[in-house]
C-alpha atoms as one frame of an Amber mdcrd trajectory, in Angstrom:
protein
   2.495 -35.376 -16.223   4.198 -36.645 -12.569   0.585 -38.201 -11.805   0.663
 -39.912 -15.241   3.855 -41.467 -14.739   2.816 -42.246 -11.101  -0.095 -44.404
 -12.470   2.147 -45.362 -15.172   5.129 -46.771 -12.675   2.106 -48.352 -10.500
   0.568 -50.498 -13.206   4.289 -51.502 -14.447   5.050 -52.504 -11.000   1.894
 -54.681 -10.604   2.673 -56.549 -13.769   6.029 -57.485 -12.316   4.533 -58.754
  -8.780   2.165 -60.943 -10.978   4.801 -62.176 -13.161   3.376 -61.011 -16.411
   6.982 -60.210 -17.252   7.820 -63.538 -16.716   4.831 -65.620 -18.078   3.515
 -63.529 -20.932   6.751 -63.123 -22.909   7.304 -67.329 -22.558   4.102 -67.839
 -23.713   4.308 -66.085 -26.629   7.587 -67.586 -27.543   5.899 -71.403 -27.131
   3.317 -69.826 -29.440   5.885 -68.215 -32.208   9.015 -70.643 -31.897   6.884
 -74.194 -31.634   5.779 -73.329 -35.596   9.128 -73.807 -37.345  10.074 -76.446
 -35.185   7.017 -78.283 -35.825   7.623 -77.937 -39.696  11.440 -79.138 -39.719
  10.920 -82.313 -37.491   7.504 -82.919 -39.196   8.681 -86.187 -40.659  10.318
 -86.956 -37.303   7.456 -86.638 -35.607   5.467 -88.864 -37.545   7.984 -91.189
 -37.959   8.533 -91.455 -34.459   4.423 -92.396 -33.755   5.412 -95.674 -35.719
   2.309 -97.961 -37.189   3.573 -97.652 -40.918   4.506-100.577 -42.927   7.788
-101.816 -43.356  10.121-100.061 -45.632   7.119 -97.001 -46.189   8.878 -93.491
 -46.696   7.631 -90.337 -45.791   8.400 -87.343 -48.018   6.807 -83.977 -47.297
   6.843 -81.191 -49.209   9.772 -79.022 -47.294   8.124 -75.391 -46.563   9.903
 -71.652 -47.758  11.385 -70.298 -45.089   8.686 -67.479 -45.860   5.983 -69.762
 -45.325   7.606 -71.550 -41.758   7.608 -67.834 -40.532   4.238 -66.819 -41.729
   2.732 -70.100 -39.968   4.252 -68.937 -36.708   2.885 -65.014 -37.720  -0.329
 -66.398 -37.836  -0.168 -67.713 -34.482  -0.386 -64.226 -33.399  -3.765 -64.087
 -34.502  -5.294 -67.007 -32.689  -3.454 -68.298 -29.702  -1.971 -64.453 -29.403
  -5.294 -62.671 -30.041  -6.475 -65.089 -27.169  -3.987 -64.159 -24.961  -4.117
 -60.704 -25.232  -7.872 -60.063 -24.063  -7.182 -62.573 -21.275  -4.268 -60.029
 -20.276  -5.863 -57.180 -20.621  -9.891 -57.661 -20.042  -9.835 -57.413 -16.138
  -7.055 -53.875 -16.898  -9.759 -51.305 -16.066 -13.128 -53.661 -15.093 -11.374
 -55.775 -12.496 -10.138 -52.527 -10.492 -13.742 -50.898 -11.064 -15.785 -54.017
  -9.298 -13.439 -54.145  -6.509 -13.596 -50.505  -5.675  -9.678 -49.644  -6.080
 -10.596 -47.518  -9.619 -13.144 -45.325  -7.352  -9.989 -45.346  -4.081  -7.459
 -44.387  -7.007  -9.828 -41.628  -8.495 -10.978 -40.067  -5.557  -7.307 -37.896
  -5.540  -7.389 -35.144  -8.361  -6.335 -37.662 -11.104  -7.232 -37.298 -14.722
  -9.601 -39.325 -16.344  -7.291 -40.025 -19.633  -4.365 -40.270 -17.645  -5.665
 -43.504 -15.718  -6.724 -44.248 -19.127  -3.918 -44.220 -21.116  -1.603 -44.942
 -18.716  -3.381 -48.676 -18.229  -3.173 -48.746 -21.880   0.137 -47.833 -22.298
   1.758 -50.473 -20.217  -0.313 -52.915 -21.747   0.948 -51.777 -24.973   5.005
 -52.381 -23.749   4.199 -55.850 -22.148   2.907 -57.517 -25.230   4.661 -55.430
 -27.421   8.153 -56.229 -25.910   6.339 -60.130 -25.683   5.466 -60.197 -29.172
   8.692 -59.006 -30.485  11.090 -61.111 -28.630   8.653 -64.175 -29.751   8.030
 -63.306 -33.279  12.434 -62.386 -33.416  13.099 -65.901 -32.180  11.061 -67.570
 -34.299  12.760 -64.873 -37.164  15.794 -66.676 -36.031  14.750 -70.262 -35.693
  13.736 -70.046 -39.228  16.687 -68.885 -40.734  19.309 -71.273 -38.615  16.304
 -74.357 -39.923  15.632 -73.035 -43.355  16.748 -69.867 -44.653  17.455 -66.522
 -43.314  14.918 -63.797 -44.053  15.978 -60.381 -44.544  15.610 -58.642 -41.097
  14.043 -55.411 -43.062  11.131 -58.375 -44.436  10.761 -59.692 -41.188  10.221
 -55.619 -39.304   8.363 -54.683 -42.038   5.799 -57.441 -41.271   6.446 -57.425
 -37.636   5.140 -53.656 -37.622   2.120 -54.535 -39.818   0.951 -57.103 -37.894
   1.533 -55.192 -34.970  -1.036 -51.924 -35.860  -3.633 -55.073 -35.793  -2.669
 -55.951 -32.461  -2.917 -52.696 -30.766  -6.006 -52.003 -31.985  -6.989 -55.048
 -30.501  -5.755 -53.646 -27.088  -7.062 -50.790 -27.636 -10.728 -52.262 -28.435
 -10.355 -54.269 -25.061  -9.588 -51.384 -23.145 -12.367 -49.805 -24.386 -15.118
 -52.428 -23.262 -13.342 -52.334 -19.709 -14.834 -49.249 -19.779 -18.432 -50.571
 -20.557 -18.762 -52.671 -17.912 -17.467 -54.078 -14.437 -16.953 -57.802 -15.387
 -13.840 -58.689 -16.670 -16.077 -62.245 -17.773 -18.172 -60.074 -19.881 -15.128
 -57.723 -21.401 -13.362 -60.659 -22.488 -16.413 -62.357 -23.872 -17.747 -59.370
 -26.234 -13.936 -58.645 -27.665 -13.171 -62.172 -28.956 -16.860 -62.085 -30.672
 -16.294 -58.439 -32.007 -12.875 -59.698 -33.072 -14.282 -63.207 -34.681 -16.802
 -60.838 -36.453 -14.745 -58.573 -37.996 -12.127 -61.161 -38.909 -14.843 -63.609
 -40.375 -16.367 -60.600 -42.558 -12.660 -59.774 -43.644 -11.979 -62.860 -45.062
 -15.135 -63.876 -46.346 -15.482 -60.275 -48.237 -12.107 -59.198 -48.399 -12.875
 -57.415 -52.204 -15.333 -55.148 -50.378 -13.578 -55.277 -47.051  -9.885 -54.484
 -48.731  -9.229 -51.803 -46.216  -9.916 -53.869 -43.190  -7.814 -53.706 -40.258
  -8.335 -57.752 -39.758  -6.739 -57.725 -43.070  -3.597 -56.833 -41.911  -2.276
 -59.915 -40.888  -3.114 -61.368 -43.862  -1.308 -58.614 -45.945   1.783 -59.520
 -43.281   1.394 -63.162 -44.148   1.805 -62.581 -47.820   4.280 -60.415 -47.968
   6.332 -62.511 -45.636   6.274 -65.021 -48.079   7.696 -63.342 -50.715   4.580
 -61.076 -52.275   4.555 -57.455 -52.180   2.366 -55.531 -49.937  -1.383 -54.408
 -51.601  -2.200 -50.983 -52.842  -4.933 -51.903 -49.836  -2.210 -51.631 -47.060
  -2.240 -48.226 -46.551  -5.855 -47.387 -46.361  -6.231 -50.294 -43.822  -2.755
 -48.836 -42.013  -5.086 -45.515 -42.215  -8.689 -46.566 -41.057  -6.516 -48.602
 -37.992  -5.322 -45.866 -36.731  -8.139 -44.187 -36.540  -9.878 -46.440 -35.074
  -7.073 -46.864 -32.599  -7.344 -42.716 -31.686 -10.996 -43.071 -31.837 -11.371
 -45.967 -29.262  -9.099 -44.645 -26.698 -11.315 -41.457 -26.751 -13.955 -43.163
 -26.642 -12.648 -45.338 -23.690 -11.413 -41.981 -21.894 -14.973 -39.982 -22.555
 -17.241 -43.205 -21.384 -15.041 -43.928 -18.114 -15.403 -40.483 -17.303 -19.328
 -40.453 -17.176 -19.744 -43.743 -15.851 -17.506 -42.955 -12.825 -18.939 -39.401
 -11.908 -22.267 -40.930 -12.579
């Protein structure tokens, strides 16, 4: 357990000397925060842009406070998605094509434990990042619109989070397959497109997606209940989850002793 929380401390400490601490959390909040703004000073905006005629008014429908914090939930799931493979696809590959994996593994160090322990401080860094984001935009929403009930707002926060680790979790996983971080990155945006474009497009056959999630978070957000669906996708996530980072540990394993 001291060499776990050696690697552990190590991989928290290189985040900090390249700012991730800084950076990833800001980003996210740009990404979160920007939605409800966008929506309130919508007519604003396009006033401001001029070339209407004289005396025209503008009058846009004014959005639920449900629906100005789904739009910036959503957000999650594009720009965020996005930025969480570009965080985490050089985590294992990058130190495997420069040689400091092989330095690193060359002490008795477990497998699983340089594993998990890359995949556990990814987990905190966009965790913390998408909680501060996604509770500022909470609160943006409710000083612009209306205040949502904070149990509403953790209940989808949580949701949408199980869809967001397994996204980690699937990245990891590929850093295992191969050396380029290039390639890592490339494969887990298409598997995640995939899965997310057969969700949506089948989602009566699909119900128990985990791409579905996010969805069911969006909804309930603004102001549906959750689906009898929830929980099987809750349970085939985590599964997937438990069955990816075994995966991830077994795979590293063989292609480093091979």
């Amino acid at each position: 357990m001291n060499q776990w929380m050696t690697l552990f401390k190590k991989e928290m400490l290189e985040m900090s000397r390249n700012f991730k601490w800084i950076w990833v959390p800001l980003t996210f909040i740009m990404i979160a925060v920007k939605e409800p703004l966008t929506l309130y000073y919508m007519p604003q905006i396009i006033d401001s842009l001029g070339g209407l005629p004289e005396g025209a008014v503008i009058e846009l429908p004014v959005p639920s406070a449900g629906e100005a914090l789904a739009a910036s939930l959503s957000q999650f799931n594009t720009f965020g998605v996005l930025i969480i493979v570009l965080i985490t696809m050089g985590t294992i590959a990058g130190e495997r094509k420069s040689g400091v994996a092989g330095l690193i593994l060359v002490k008795p160090v477990s497998y699983a434990w340089f594993v998990t322990a890359k995949w556990a401080s990814s987990m905190i860094l966009i965790w913390f990042s998408y909680f501060l984001s996604y509770f500022l935009s909470w609160y943006y929403v409710g000083v612009l619109f209306k205040f949502i009930s904070f149990t509403d707002f953790l209940q989808s926060f949580f949701v949408n989070g199980i869809w967001l680790t397994l996204i980690i979790t699937v990245v990891i996983l590929f850093n295992t397959f191969m050396k380029s971080p290039g390639a890592v990155g490339f494969i887990s945006i298409g598997i995640i497109v995939i899965l997310s474009l057969l969700s949506s497009s089948l989602p009566h056959l699909l119900e128990w997606s985990p791409a579905l999630l996010s969805a069911y978070a969006n909804a309930f957000i603004m102001g549906s209940n959750f689906p009898d669906e929830l929980l099987p996708s809750i349970i085939v996530s985590v599964f997937m989850i438990t069955l990816s980072l075994l995966a991830s540990i077994a795979i590293f394993k063989r292609r480093e002793l091979a």
